[in-house]
Coordinates of C-alpha atoms in Angstrom, one line a residue:
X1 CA -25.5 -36.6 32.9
X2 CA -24.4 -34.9 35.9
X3 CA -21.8 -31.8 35.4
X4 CA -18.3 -32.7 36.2
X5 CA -19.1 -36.6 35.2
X6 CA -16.1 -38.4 33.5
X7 CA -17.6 -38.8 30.2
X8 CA -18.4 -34.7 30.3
X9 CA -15.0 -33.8 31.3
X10 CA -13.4 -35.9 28.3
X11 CA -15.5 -34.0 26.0
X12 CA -14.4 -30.8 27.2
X13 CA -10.6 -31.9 27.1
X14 CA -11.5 -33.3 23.4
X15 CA -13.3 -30.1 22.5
X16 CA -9.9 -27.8 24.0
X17 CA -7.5 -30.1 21.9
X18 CA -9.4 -29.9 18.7
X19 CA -9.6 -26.2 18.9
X20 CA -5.5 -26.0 20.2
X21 CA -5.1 -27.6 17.1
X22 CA -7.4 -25.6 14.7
X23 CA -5.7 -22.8 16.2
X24 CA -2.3 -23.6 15.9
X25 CA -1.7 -25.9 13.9
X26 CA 0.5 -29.8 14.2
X27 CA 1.3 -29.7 18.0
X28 CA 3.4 -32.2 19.4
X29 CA 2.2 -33.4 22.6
X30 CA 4.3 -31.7 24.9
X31 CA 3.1 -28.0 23.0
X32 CA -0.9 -29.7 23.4
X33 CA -0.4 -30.3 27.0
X34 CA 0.5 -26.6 27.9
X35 CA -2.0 -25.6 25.1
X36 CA -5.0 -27.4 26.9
X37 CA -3.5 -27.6 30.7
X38 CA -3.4 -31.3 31.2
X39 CA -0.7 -33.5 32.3
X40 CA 1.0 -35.9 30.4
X41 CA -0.8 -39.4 30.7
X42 CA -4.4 -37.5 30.1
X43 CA -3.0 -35.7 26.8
X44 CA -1.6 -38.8 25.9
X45 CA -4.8 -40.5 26.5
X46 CA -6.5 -38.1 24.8
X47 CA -4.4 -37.9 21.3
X48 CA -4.7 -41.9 21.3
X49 CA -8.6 -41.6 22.0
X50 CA -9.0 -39.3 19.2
X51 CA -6.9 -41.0 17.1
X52 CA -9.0 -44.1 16.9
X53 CA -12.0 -42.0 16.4
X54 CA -10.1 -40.5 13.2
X55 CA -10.6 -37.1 14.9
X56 CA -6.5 -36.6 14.6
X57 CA -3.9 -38.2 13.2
X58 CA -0.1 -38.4 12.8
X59 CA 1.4 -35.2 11.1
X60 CA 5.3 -35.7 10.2
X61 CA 8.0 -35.0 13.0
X62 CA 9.8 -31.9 14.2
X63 CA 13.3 -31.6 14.8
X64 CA 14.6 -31.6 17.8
X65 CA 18.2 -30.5 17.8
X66 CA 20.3 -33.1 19.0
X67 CA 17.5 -35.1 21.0
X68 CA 14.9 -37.6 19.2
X69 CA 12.5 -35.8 17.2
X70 CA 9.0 -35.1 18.3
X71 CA 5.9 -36.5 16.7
X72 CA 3.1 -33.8 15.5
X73 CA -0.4 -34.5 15.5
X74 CA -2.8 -32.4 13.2
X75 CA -6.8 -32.5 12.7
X76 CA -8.0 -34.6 10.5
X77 CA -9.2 -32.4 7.7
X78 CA -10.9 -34.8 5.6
X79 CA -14.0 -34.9 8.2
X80 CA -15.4 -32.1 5.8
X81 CA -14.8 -29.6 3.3
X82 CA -15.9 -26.1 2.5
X83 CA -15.8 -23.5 -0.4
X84 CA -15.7 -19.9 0.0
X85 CA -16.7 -17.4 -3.0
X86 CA -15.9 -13.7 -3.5
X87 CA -18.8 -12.9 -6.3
X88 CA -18.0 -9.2 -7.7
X89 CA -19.4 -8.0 -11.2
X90 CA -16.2 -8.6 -12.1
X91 CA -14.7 -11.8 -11.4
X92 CA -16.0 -14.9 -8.8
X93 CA -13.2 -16.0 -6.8
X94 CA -13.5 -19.5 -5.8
X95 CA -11.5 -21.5 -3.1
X96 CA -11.7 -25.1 -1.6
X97 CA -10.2 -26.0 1.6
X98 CA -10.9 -29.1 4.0
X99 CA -12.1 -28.6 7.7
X100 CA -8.7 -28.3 8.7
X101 CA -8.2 -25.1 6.9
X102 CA -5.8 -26.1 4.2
X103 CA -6.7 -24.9 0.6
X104 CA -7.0 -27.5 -1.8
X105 CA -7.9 -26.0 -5.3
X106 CA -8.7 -22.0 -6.2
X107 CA -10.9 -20.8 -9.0
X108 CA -11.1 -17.0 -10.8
X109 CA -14.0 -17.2 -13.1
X110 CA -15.9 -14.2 -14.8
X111 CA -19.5 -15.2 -13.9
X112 CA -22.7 -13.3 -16.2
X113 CA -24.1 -11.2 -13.4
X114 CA -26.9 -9.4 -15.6
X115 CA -30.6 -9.2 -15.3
X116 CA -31.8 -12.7 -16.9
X117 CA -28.2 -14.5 -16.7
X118 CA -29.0 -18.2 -15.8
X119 CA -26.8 -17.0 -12.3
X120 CA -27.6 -20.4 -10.5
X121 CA -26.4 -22.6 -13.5
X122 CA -23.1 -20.6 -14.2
X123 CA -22.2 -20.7 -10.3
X124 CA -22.8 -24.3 -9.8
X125 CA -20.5 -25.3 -13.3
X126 CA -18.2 -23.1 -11.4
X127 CA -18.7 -24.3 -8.5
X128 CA -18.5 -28.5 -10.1
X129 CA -15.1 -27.1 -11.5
X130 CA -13.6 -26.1 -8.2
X131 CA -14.6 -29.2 -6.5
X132 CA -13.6 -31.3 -9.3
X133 CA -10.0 -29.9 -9.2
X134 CA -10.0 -30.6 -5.2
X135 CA -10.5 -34.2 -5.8
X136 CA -14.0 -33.8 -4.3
X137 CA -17.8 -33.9 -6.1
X138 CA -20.4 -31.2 -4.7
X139 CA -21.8 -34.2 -2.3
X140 CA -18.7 -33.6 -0.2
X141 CA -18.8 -30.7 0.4
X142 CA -19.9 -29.5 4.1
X143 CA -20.9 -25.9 2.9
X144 CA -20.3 -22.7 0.4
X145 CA -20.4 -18.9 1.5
X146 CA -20.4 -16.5 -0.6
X147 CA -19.7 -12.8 -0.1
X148 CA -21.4 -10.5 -2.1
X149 CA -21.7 -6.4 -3.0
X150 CA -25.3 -6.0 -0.8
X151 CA -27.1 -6.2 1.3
X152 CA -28.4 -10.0 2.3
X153 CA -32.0 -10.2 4.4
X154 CA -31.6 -13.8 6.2
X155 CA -35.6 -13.7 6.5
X156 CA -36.5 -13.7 2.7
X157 CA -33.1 -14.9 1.2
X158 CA -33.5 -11.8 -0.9
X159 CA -30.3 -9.6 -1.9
X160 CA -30.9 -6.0 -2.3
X161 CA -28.7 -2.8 -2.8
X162 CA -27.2 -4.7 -5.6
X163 CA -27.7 -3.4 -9.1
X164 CA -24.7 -4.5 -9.7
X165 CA -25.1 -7.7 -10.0
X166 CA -28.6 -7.7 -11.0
X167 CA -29.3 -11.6 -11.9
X168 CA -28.5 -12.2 -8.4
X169 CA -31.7 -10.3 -7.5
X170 CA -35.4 -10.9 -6.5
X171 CA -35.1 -14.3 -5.8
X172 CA -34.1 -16.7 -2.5
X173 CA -30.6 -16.7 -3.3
X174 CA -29.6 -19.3 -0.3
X175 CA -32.6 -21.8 -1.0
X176 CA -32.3 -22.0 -4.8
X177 CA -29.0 -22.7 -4.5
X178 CA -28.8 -25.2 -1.7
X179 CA -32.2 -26.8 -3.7
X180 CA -30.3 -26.8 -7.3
X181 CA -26.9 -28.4 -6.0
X182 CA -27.9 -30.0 -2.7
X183 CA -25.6 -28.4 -0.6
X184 CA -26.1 -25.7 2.5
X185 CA -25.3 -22.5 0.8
X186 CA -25.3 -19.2 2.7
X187 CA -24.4 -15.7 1.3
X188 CA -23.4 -12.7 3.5
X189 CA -22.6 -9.2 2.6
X190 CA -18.7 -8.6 1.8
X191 CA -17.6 -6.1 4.1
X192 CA -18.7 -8.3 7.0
X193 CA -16.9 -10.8 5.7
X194 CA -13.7 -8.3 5.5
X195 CA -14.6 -7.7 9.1
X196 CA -14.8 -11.1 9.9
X197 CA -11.3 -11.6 8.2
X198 CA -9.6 -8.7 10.3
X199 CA -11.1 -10.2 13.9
X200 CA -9.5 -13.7 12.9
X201 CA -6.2 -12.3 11.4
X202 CA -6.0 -8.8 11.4
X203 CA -6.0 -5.6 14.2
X204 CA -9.2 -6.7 15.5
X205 CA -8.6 -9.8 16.9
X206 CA -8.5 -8.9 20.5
X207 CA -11.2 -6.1 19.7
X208 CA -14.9 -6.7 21.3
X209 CA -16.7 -3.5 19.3
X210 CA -15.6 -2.0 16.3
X211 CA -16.6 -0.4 12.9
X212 CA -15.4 -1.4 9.4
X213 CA -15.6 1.4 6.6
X214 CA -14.9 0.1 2.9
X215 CA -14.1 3.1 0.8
X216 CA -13.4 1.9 -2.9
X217 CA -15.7 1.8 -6.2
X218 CA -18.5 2.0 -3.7
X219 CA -19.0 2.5 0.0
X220 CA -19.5 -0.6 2.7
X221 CA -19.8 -0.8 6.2
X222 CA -19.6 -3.2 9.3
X223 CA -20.3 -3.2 12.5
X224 CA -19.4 -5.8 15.6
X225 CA -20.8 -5.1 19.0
X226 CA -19.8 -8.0 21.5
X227 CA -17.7 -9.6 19.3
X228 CA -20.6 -10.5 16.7
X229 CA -21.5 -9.1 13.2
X230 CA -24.7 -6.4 14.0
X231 CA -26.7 -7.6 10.7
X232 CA -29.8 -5.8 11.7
X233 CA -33.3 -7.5 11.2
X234 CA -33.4 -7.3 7.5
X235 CA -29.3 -7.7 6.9
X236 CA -28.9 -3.7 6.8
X237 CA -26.4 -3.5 9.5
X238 CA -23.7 -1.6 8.6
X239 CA -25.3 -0.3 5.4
X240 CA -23.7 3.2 5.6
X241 CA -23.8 3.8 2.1
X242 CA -27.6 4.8 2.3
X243 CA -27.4 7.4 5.8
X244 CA -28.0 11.4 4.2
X245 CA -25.4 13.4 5.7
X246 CA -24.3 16.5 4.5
X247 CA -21.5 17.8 2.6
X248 CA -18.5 19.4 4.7
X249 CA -16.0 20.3 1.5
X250 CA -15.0 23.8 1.2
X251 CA -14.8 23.8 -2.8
X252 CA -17.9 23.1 -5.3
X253 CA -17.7 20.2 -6.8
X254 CA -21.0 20.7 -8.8
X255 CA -23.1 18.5 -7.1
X256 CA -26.4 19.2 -6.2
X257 CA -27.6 17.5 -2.8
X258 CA -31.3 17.3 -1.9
X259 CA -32.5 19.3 1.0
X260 CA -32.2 16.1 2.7
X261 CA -28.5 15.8 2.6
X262 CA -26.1 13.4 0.2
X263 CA -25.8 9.6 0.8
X264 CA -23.0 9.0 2.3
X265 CA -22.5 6.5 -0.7
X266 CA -22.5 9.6 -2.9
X267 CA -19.7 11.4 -1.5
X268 CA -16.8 9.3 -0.7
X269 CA -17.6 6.2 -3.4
X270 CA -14.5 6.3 -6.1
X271 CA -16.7 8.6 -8.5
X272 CA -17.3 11.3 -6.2
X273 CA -13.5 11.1 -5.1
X274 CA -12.4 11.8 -8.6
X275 CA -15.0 14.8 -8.8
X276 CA -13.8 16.2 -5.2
X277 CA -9.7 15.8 -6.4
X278 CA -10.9 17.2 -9.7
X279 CA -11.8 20.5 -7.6
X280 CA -8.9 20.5 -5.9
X281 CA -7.1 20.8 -9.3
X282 CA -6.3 16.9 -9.3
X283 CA -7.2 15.3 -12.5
X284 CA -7.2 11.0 -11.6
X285 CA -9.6 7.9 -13.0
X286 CA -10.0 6.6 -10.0
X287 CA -10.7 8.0 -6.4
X288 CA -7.3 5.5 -4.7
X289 CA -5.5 7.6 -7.6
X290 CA -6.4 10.9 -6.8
X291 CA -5.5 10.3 -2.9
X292 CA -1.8 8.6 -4.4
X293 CA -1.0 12.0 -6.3
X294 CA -2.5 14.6 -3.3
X295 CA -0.1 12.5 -1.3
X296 CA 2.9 14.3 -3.1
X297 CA 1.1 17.7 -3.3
X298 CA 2.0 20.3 -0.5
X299 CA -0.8 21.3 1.7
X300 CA -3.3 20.8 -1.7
X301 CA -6.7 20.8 0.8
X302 CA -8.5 17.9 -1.1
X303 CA -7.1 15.1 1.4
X304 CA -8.8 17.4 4.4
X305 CA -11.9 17.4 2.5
X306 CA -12.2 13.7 1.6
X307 CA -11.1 13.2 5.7
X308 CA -13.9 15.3 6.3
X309 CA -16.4 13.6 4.4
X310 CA -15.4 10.1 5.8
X311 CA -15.5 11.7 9.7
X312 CA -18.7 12.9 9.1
X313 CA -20.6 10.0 8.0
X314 CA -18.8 7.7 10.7
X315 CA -19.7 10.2 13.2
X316 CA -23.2 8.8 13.3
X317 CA -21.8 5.4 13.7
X318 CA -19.2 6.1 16.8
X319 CA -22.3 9.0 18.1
X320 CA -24.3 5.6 18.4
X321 CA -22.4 2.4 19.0
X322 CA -18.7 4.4 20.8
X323 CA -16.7 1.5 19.6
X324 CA -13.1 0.8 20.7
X325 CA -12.2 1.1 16.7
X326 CA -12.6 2.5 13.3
X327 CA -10.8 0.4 10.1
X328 CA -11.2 1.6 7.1
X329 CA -10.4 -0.9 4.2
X330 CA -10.9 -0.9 0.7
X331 CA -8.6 1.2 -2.3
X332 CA -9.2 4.7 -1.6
X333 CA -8.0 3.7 2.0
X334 CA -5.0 1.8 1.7
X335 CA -4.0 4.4 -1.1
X336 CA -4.3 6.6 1.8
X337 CA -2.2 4.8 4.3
X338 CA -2.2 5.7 8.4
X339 CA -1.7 9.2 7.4
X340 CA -5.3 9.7 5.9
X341 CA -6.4 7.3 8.5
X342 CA -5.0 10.1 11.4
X343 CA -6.7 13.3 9.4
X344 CA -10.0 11.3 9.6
X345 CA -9.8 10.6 13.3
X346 CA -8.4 14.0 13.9
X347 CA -11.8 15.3 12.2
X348 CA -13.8 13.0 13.3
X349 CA -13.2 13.8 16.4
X350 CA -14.3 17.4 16.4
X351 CA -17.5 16.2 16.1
X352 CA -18.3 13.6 18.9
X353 CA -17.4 13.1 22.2
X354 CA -15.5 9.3 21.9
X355 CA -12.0 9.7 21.1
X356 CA -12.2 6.6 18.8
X357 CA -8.8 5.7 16.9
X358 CA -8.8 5.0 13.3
X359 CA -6.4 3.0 11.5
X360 CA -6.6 1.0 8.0
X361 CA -7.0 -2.7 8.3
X362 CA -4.0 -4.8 7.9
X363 CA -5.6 -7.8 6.1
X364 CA -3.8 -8.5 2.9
X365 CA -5.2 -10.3 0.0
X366 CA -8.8 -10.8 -1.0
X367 CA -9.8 -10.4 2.6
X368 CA -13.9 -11.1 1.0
X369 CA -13.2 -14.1 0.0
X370 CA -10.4 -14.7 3.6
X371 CA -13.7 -14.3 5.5
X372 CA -16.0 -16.1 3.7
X373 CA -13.5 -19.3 4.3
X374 CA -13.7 -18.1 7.6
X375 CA -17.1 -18.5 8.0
X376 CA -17.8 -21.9 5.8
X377 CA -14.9 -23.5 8.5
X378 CA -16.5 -22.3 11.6
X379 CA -19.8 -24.1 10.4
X380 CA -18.6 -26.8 9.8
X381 CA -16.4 -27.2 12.8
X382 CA -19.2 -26.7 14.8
X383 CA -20.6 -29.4 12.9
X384 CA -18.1 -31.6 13.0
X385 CA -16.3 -31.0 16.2
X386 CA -19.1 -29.3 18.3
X387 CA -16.2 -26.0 18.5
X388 CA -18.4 -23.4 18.3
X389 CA -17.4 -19.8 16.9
X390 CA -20.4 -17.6 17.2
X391 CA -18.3 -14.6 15.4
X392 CA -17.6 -16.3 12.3
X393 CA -20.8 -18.3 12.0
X394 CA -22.7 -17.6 8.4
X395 CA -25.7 -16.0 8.9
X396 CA -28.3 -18.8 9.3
X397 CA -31.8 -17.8 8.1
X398 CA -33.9 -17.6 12.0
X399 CA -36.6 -19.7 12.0
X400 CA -40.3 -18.3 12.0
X401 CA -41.1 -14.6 12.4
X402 CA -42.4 -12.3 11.3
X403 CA -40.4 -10.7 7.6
X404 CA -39.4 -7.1 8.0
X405 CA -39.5 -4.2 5.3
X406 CA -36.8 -4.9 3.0
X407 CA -33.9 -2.7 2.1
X408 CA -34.5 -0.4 -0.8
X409 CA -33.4 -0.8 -4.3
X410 CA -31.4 1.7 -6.2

């Protein structure tokens, strides 16, 4: 087929159209011609063309004032349809949409998460339930992602850096699953999925390279270079919780560090929060409640410390990658607001030479689960619609090669 040929052209208008309206949402035809560029008879063409192929379809009216009102078209999202999981020690958060993007049926389910829990029967009742109360069985579904607490290694299917959710270990999570319910299952690391969330809806949407910092019960990271997730040969991109960095605070908190330097992990997870407020004379359970009361205490010094703990293990990152931005996301960061967000940049940048912003990420809600869905659509519209989103895919196991080290354990 030779390029600029009739039949190729069509299939780039189609391909523009679908995505306008993925994007958007119901466009009348008048919005989809300045959306895509064409003139009336070829949109008009088009919608009918892609109508017949059950691609679109009619999608209610919109007023328009005094004149006749306007016809919508929408995607047809019954081509396919996804489910995205949030799986935490606590709770799995299920949710079902169709390829369109709307959600059909949500699920909160404590899952057993311990060593020797039957983890692949429990998801897939779970999993049956959600489906079931979508109107759909597992068969019709296009594909589930789930975000998880660790580290995933596409080569082996393994999860690591997860005690946490220790039935979820030492096996091919992705395989078992997709052979024990017959469906493609993928499962990515949560923060990525956060960062994921915050390119599609959040402050880095018109961001090519940035770095994601989770600061809550434990400690997370994410980098995008390009515009696409850096997972590293064996999934540990963005592990920051393991780099040994020493400890900037000027009180004791009675920790003793080997020669080597903390973990980064160890120093701002919500634990050693508490203990670093709790030398600072602030008593709190959690690390986001210690930064909520220092946030009404004059000139206390523990919200310097905690900023320079957080500058000086994303140092390494902005020494390396000089990204256009740091978010931090998680509890201890939104308890913290803009204003702890400026004391890290303001130490972070006495260290390195990039004058990198920080701010907090502005996704609300469970953004793990937000970017999960994320991911599950782009596959399948890529599937589906040949619309490709190379940002949002899941990450897809590559085929042959050779296995690398795996992450360690705790």
């Amino acid at each position: 087929m030779r390029a600029g040929s009739p039949r190729m052209l069509r299939e780039i208008n189609d391909r523009a159209a679908i995505e306008a309206l993925l994007r958007a949402g119901p466009l009348t035809r008048s919005e989809l011609e300045v959306a895509i560029g064409l003139s009336k008879p070829a949109t008009a063409q088009l919608l009918t063309r892609l109508e017949q192929e059950k691609v679109v379809g009619k999608a209610g009216e919109r007023g328009g004032g005094r004149g006749p009102r306007a016809q919508l078209w929408a995607v047809n999202g019954g081509l396919a349809h996804v489910v995205a999981v949030d799986l935490t020690p606590h709770l799995a958060d299920f949710v079902v949409a169709d390829v369109a993007g709307t959600v059909l049926a949500e699920y909160q389910v404590r899952l057993p998460v311990h060593e020797g829990a039957d983890v692949v029967g429990t998801f897939g009742e779970a999993l049956r339930h959600v489906t079931a109360a979508a109107g759909l069985r597992l068969a019709d579904l296009a594909n589930v992602v789930i975000g998880a607490q660790g580290a995933f290694d596409p080569r082996t299917g393994l999860l690591s850096s997860a005690p946490h959710i220790a039935g979820w270990l030492g096996f091919d999570v992705p395989a078992r699953l997709s052979e024990e319910l017959g469906i493609a299952v993928t499962i990515e690391n949560d923060v990525n999925l956060v960062a994921v969330e915050e390119m599609s809806e959040g402050k880095a949407q018109h961001v090519d390279d940035f770095v994601m910092v989770w600061l809550s019960e434990g400690v997370g990271g994410a980098v995008v270079i390009g515009r696409r997730l850096l997972r590293g040969a064996t999934g540990g991109g963005g592990e920051i919780d393991w780099m040994r960095v020493p400890d900037p605070a000027t009180v004791d908190t009675g920790d003793q560090w080997p020669e080597a330097g903390a973990r980064f992990g160890n120093l701002v997870d919500s634990p050693a929060v508490t203990r670093l407020a709790k030398a600072h004379g602030i008593t709190a359970e959690a690390g986001w409640d210690a930064v909520n009361q220092a946030k009404s205490l004059p000139d206390n010094g523990f919200l310097d410390d905690l900023a320079r703990r957080v500058a000086g293990g994303i140092a390494s990152l902005v020494a390396v990658a000089d990204p256009q931005l740091i978010l931090l996301c998680g509890e201890t960061s939104r308890a913290g607001g803009e204003e702890f967000a400026a004391n890290v940049a303001e130490k972070l940048h006495a260290l390195v030479l990039p004058r990198t912003p920080v701010g907090v990420a502005s996704v609300q809600g469970n953004a793990v689960r937000a970017g999960a869905l994320q991911s599950a659509l782009a596959t399948a519209r890529e599937d589906v619609f040949g619309v490709v989103t190379p940002t949002l895919l899941g990450s897809r196991r590559p085929a042959g090669g050779t296995p690398s080290a795996a992450l360690p354990t705790e």
